[in-house]
Each structure stands twice: as structure tokens, then as C-alpha cells.
CSV table of C-alpha atoms in Angstrom, one decimal:
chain,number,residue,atom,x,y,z
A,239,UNK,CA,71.3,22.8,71.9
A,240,UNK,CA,72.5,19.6,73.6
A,241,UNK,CA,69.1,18.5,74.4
A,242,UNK,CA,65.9,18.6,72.8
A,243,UNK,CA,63.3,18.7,75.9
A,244,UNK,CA,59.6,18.1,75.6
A,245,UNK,CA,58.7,21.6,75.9
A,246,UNK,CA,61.6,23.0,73.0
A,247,UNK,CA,60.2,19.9,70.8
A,248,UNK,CA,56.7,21.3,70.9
A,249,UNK,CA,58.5,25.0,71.2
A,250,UNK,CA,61.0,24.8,67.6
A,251,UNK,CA,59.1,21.5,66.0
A,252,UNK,CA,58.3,24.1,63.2
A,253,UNK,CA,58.3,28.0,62.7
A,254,UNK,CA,54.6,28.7,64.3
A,255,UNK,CA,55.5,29.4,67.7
A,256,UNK,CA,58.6,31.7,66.0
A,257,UNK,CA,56.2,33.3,63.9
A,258,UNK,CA,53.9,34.6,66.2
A,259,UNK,CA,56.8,36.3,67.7
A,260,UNK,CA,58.2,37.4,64.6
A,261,UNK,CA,55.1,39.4,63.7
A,262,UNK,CA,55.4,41.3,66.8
A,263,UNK,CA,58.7,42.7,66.2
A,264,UNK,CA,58.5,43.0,62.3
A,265,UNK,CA,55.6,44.5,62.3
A,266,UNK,CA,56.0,47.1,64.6
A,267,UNK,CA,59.6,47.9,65.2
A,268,UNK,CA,60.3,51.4,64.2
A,269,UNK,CA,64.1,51.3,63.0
A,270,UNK,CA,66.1,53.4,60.1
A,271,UNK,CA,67.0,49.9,59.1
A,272,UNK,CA,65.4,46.7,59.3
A,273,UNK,CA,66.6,44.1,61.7
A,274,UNK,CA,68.4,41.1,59.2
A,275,UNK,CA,69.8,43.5,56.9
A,276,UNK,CA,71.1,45.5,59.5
A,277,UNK,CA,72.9,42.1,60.2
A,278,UNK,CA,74.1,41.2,57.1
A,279,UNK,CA,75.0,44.7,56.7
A,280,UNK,CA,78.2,43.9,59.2
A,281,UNK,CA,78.6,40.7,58.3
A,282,UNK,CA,82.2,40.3,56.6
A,283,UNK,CA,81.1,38.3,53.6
A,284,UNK,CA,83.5,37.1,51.2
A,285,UNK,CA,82.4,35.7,47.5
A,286,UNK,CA,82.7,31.8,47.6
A,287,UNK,CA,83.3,31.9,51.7
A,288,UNK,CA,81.5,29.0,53.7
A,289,UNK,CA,79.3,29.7,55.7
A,290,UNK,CA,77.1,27.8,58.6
A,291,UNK,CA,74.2,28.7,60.0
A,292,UNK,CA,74.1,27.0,63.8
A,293,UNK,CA,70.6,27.0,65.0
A,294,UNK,CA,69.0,28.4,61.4
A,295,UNK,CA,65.8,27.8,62.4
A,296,UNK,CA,63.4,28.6,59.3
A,297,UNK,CA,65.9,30.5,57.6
A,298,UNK,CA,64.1,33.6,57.6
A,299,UNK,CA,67.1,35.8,57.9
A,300,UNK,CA,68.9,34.3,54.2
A,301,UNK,CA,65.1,34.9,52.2
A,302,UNK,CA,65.3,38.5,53.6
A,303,UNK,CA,69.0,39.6,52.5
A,304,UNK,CA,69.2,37.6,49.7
A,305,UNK,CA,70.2,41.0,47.3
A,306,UNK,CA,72.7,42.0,50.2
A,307,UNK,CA,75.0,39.3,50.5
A,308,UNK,CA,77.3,37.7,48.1
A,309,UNK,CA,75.3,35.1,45.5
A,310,UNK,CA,78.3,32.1,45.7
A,311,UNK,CA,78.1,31.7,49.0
A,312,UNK,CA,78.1,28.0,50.3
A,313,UNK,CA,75.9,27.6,53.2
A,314,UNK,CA,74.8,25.0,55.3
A,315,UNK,CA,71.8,25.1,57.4
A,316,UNK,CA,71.6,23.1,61.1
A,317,UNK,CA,69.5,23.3,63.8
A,318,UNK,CA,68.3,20.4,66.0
A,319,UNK,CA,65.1,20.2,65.0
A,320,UNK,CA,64.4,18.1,62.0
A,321,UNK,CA,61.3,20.7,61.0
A,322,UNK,CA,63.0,23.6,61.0
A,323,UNK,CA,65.7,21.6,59.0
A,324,UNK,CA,63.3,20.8,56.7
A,325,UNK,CA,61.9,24.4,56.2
A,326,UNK,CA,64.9,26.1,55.9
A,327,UNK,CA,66.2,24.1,53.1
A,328,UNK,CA,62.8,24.5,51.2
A,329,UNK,CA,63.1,28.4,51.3
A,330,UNK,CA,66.5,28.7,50.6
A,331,UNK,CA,66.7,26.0,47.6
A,332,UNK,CA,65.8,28.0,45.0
A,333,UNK,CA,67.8,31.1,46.4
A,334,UNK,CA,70.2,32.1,44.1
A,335,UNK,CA,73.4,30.8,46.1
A,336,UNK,CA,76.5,28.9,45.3
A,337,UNK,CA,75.3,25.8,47.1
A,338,UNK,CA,72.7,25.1,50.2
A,339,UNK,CA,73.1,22.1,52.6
A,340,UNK,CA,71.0,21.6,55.3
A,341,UNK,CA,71.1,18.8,58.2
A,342,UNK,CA,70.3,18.1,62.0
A,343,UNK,CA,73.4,19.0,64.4
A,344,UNK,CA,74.1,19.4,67.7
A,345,UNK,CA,75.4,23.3,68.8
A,346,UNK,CA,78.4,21.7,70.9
A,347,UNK,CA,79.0,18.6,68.7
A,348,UNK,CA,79.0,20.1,65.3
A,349,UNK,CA,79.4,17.3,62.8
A,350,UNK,CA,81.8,18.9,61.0
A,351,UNK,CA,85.6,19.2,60.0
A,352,UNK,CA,88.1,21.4,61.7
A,353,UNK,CA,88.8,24.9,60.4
A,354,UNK,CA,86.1,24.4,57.7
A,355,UNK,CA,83.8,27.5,57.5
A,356,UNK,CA,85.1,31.6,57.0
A,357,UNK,CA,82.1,32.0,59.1
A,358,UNK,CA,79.6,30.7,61.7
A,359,UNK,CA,76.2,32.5,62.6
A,360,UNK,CA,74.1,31.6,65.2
A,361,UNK,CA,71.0,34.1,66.2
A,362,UNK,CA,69.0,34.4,68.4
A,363,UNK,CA,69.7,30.2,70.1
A,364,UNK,CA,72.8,30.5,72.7
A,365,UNK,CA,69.7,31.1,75.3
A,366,UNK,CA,68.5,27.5,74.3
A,367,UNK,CA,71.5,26.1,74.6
A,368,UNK,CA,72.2,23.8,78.0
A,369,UNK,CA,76.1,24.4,77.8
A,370,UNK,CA,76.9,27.7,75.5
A,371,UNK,CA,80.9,27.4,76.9
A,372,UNK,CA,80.7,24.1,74.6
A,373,UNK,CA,78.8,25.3,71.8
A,374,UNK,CA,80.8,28.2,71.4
A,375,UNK,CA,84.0,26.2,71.6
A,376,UNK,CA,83.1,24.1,68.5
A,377,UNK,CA,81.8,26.9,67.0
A,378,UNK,CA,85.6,28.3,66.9
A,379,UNK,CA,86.9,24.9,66.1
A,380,UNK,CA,85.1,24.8,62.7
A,381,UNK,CA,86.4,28.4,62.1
A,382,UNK,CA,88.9,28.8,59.6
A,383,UNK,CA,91.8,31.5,60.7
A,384,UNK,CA,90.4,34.9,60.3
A,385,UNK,CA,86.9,33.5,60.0
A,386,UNK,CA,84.1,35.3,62.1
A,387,UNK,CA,81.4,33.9,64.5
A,388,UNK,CA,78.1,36.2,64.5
A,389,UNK,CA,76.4,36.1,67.4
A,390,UNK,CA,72.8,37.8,68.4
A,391,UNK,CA,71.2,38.3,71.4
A,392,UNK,CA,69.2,40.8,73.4
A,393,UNK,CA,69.7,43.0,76.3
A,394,UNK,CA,67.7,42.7,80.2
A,395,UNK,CA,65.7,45.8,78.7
A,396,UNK,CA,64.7,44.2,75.8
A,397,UNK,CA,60.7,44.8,75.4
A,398,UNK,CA,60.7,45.1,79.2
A,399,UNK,CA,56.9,47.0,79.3
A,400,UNK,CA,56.0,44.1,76.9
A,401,UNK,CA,57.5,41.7,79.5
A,402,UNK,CA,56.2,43.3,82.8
A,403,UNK,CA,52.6,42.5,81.0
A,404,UNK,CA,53.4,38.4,81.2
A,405,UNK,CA,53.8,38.6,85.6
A,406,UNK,CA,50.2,38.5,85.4
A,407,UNK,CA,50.9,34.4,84.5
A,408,UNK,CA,53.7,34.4,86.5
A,409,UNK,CA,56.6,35.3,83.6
A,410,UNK,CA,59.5,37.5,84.4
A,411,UNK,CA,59.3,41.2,83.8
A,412,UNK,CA,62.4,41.4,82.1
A,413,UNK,CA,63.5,39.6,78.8
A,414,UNK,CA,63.5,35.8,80.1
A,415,UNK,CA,66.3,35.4,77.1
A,416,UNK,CA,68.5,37.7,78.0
A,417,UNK,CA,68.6,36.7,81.5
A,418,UNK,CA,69.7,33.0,79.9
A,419,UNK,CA,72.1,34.4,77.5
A,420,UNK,CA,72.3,38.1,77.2
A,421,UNK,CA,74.6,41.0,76.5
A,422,UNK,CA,76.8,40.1,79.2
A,423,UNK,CA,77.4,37.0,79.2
A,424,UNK,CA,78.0,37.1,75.4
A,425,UNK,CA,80.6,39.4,75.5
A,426,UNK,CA,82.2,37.8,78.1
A,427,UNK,CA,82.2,34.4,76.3
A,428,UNK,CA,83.2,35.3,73.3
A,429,UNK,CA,86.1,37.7,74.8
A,430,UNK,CA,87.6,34.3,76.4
A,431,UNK,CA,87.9,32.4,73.5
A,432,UNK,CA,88.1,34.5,71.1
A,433,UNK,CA,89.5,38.2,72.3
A,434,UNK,CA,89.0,40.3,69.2
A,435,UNK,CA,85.2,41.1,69.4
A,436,UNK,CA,83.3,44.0,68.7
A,437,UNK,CA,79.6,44.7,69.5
A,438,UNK,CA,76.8,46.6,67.5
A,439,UNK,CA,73.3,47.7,69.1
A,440,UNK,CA,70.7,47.6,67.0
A,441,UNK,CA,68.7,51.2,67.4
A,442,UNK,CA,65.3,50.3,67.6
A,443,UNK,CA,62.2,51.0,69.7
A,444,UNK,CA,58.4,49.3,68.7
A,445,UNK,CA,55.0,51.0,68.5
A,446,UNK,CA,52.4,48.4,68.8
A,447,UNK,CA,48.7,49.1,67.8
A,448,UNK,CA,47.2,45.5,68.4
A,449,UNK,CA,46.6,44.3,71.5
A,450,UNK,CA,45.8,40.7,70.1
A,451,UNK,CA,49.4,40.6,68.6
A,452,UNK,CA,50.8,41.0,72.2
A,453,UNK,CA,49.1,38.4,73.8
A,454,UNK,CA,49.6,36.1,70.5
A,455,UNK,CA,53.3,36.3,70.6
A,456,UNK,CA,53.6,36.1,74.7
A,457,UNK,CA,51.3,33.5,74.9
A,458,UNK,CA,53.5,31.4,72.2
A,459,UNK,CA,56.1,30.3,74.8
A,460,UNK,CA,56.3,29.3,78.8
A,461,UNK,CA,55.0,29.9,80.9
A,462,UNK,CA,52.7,31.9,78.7
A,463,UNK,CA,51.4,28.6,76.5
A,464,UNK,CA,50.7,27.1,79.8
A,465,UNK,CA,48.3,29.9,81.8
A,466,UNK,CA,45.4,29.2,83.1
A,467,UNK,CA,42.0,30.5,81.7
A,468,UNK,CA,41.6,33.1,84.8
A,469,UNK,CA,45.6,34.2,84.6
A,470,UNK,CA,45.2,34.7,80.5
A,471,UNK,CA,41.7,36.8,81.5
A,472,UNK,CA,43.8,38.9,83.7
A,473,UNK,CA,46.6,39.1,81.4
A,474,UNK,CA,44.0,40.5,78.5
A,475,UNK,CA,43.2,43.1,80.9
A,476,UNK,CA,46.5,44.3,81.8
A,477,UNK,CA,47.0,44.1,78.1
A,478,UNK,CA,44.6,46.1,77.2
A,479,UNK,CA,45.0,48.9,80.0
A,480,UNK,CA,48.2,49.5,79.0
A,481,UNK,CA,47.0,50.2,75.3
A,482,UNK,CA,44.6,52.8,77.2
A,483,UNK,CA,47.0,54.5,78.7
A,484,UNK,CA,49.2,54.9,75.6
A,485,UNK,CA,46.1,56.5,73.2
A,486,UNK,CA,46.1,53.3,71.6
A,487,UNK,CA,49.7,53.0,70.5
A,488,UNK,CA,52.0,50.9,73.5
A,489,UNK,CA,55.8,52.2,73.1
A,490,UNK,CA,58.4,49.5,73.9
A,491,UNK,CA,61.6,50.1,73.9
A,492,UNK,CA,64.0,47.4,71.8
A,493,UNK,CA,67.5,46.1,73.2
A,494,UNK,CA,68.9,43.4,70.5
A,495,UNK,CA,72.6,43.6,69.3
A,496,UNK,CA,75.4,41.6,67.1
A,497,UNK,CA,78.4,40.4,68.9
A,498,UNK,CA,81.1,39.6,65.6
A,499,UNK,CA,84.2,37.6,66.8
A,500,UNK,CA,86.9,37.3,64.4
A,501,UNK,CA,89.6,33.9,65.1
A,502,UNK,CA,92.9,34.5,65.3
């Protein structure tokens, strides 16, 4: 990000706002293969490569593949907020890596060297960022030659049923990060500056039993966080008929996919 507003400070101060999210889609996603190590599983790891993680928030993703990717591998953690900072480092300390790092950076004004990292990930943030053009350009400045840029993001039919719910508060029906920074717009980003990019679809679909886990996690963000008491008694309803009409089980279809740009 370039800019931390008041909303993203309260948003990404720390991981509880994430993590009510997060619970949604890891507990009910129904997938041959689990989200992050479907992710490392096409990431080109090296043994000793160097690695930065732009927008790392708690780090989640390094606990969970920590058997699938190579043990030496440098990394350094950023994000721009200090907590997340902070939390990341503290889970992956003790992880059995080559060396961890963490510090507060700017996306677009990465405090580092030229050419310095075989590879860059940043998941799941380009949609926060106020100028992506910039923060992908520095991304590929830090790249060494032949190092990779991972990139994830979702699709406009990402959890749409889930999303058509939140209109009830006045939230888009549609997934209100992939309108800021979606399939798209990634590819065509990372096409420009980088030109040799392939794209993987992660095949997914969720089958949510708890009605209180979709209103937690869609009430953890704008405009949900900011409803008023009658919208959020309306939105429990809607909620909850749609739960009716599924038997008890609401089926949502998943769109989230890995864009991997390699630098010339």
C-alpha cells in the first residue's frame, strides 16, 4: 500500500479481522488440495533463493507449507502494518528456515536493493494497494533475472451468493476485491511488464454449514463493520433464508487463482 487510511489501520492493525475471514474459507472450502499448498506447490523454489513476502500479513501461508518448500530459504517479511509485522516474525522465527527478516515497507517503495530477491510474493494485497502500476514496478526492480513474482487474487465470481447476501447493508454483490484488483486486471499488469506469465485457477467450491460464520466474516470489513442495527437484522435474515433453502448446507462457488511472472 501507499497509504495507510483510518479504515485499513483498524482493517490490518492485526490478524482479527483476517481471521474471521479466513475461517470462512478454510473451514469450508471443499478442494482436492488445500489453498497455500496448492500455492507453494507452483512456486519455483530454489534451496538458498531469497525470497520477499510484499504484504505478508500474519504469515499464515509460510506456518502452513513449511514441509513443502525448501528449509534454507531466506525470507523477509513486509507489510505496512507494524502488527502484522510483528506477528509474522513471531510465527515464522522458530520455523526451520535459512534466515527470517521482517520490517515495515511500502508496496511501491520497497526499501530494498536492485535485483536482490529470486522471488517476490504478494497475496491476496494488490486490491489494497492505491497505485498497483507502481507497486508492481518495484516489485520487478527487486527481481533478480529469472526470478518470479507470485501474485494472488480472485475472480468477479468469487463467493458471489455469499456476496449478493452483504446488498442487504448496501455491499456489492460481486467480490468487492476482485472488482479493485482481479483476474483481469492482473493479467494484464503483469503481461506489460513482465510478458512471460502463466495463470493457475484454483478448483474449489465451499459448503458452509454456519450461518454465524457468514455474517462473522462479512461483517469483518466495510461496509459490513459499519451496518446499522436494522440493516445487520435484515442481513441475519437473508442469511439465514438462504441456509433454508439449501437443507442447511449454502453452496458457493470459489474463483481464486495464482498469476507467476517470471523476469526476463
Amino acid at each position: 500500500m501507499t497509504s495507510l487510511t483510518t479504515g485499513n489501520a483498524k482493517q490490518y492493525g492485526n490478524s482479527q479481522n483476517l481471521a474471521a475471514r479466513a475461517r470462512l474459507a478454510s473451514q469450508y472450502t471443499v478442494s482436492d488440495r488445500p489453498w497455500f499448498p496448492w500455492i507453494a506447490s507452483h512456486l519455483p523454489l530454489k534451496a538458498g533463493d531469497r525470497i520477499v513476502d510484499v504484504g505478508c500479513g500474519p504469515a499464515w501461508f509460510w506456518e502452513a507449507v513449511t514441509d513443502a518448500v525448501p528449509r534454507d530459504l531466506d525470507l523477509t517479511l513486509t507489510d505496512l502494518s507494524q502488527g502484522m509485522v510483528d506477528e509474522a516474525m513471531k510465527r515464522c522465527a522458530p520455523l526451520p528456515f535459512g534466515s527470517v527478516n521482517g520490517g515495515v515497507a511500502d508496496a511501491a517503495a520497497l526499501p530494498f536493493e536492485d535485483e536482490r530477491f529470486d522471488g517476490v510474493v504478494a497475496m491476496h494485497m494488490l486490491y489494497h494497494v492505491a497505485d498497483p502500476v507502481a507497486a508492481v514496478a518495484d516489485m520487478f526492480r527487486v527481481l533478480k533475472p529469472g526470478g518470479f513474482l507470485a501474485v494472488t487474487t480472485n475472480g468477479t465470481n468469487n463467493m458471489r451468493r455469499l456476496y449478493e447476501l452483504t446488498t442487504t447493508f448496501g455491499g456489492t454483490p460481486y467480490d468487492p476485491a476482485a472488482a479493485a484488483f482481479g483476474f483481469t486486471h492482473a493479467e494484464a499488469l503483469l503481461q506489460e511488464r513482465f510478458g512471460n506469465v502463466n495463470c493457475y485457477i484454483h478448483p474449489a467450491h465451499m459448503e458452509v454449514t454456519d450461518p454465524n460464520d457468514v455474517y462473522l466474516a462479512l461483517t469483518s470489513f466495510p461496509p459490513g463493520d459499519q451496518a446499522a442495527d436494522d440493516q445487520l437484522s435484515t442481513f441475519k435474515e437473508a442469511i439465514h433464508s438462504a441456509f433454508a433453502e439449501g437443507g442447511g448446507v449454502l453452496k458457493v462457488q470459489k474463483e481464486s487463482g495464482l498469476f507467476l511472472a517470471v523476469k526476463d
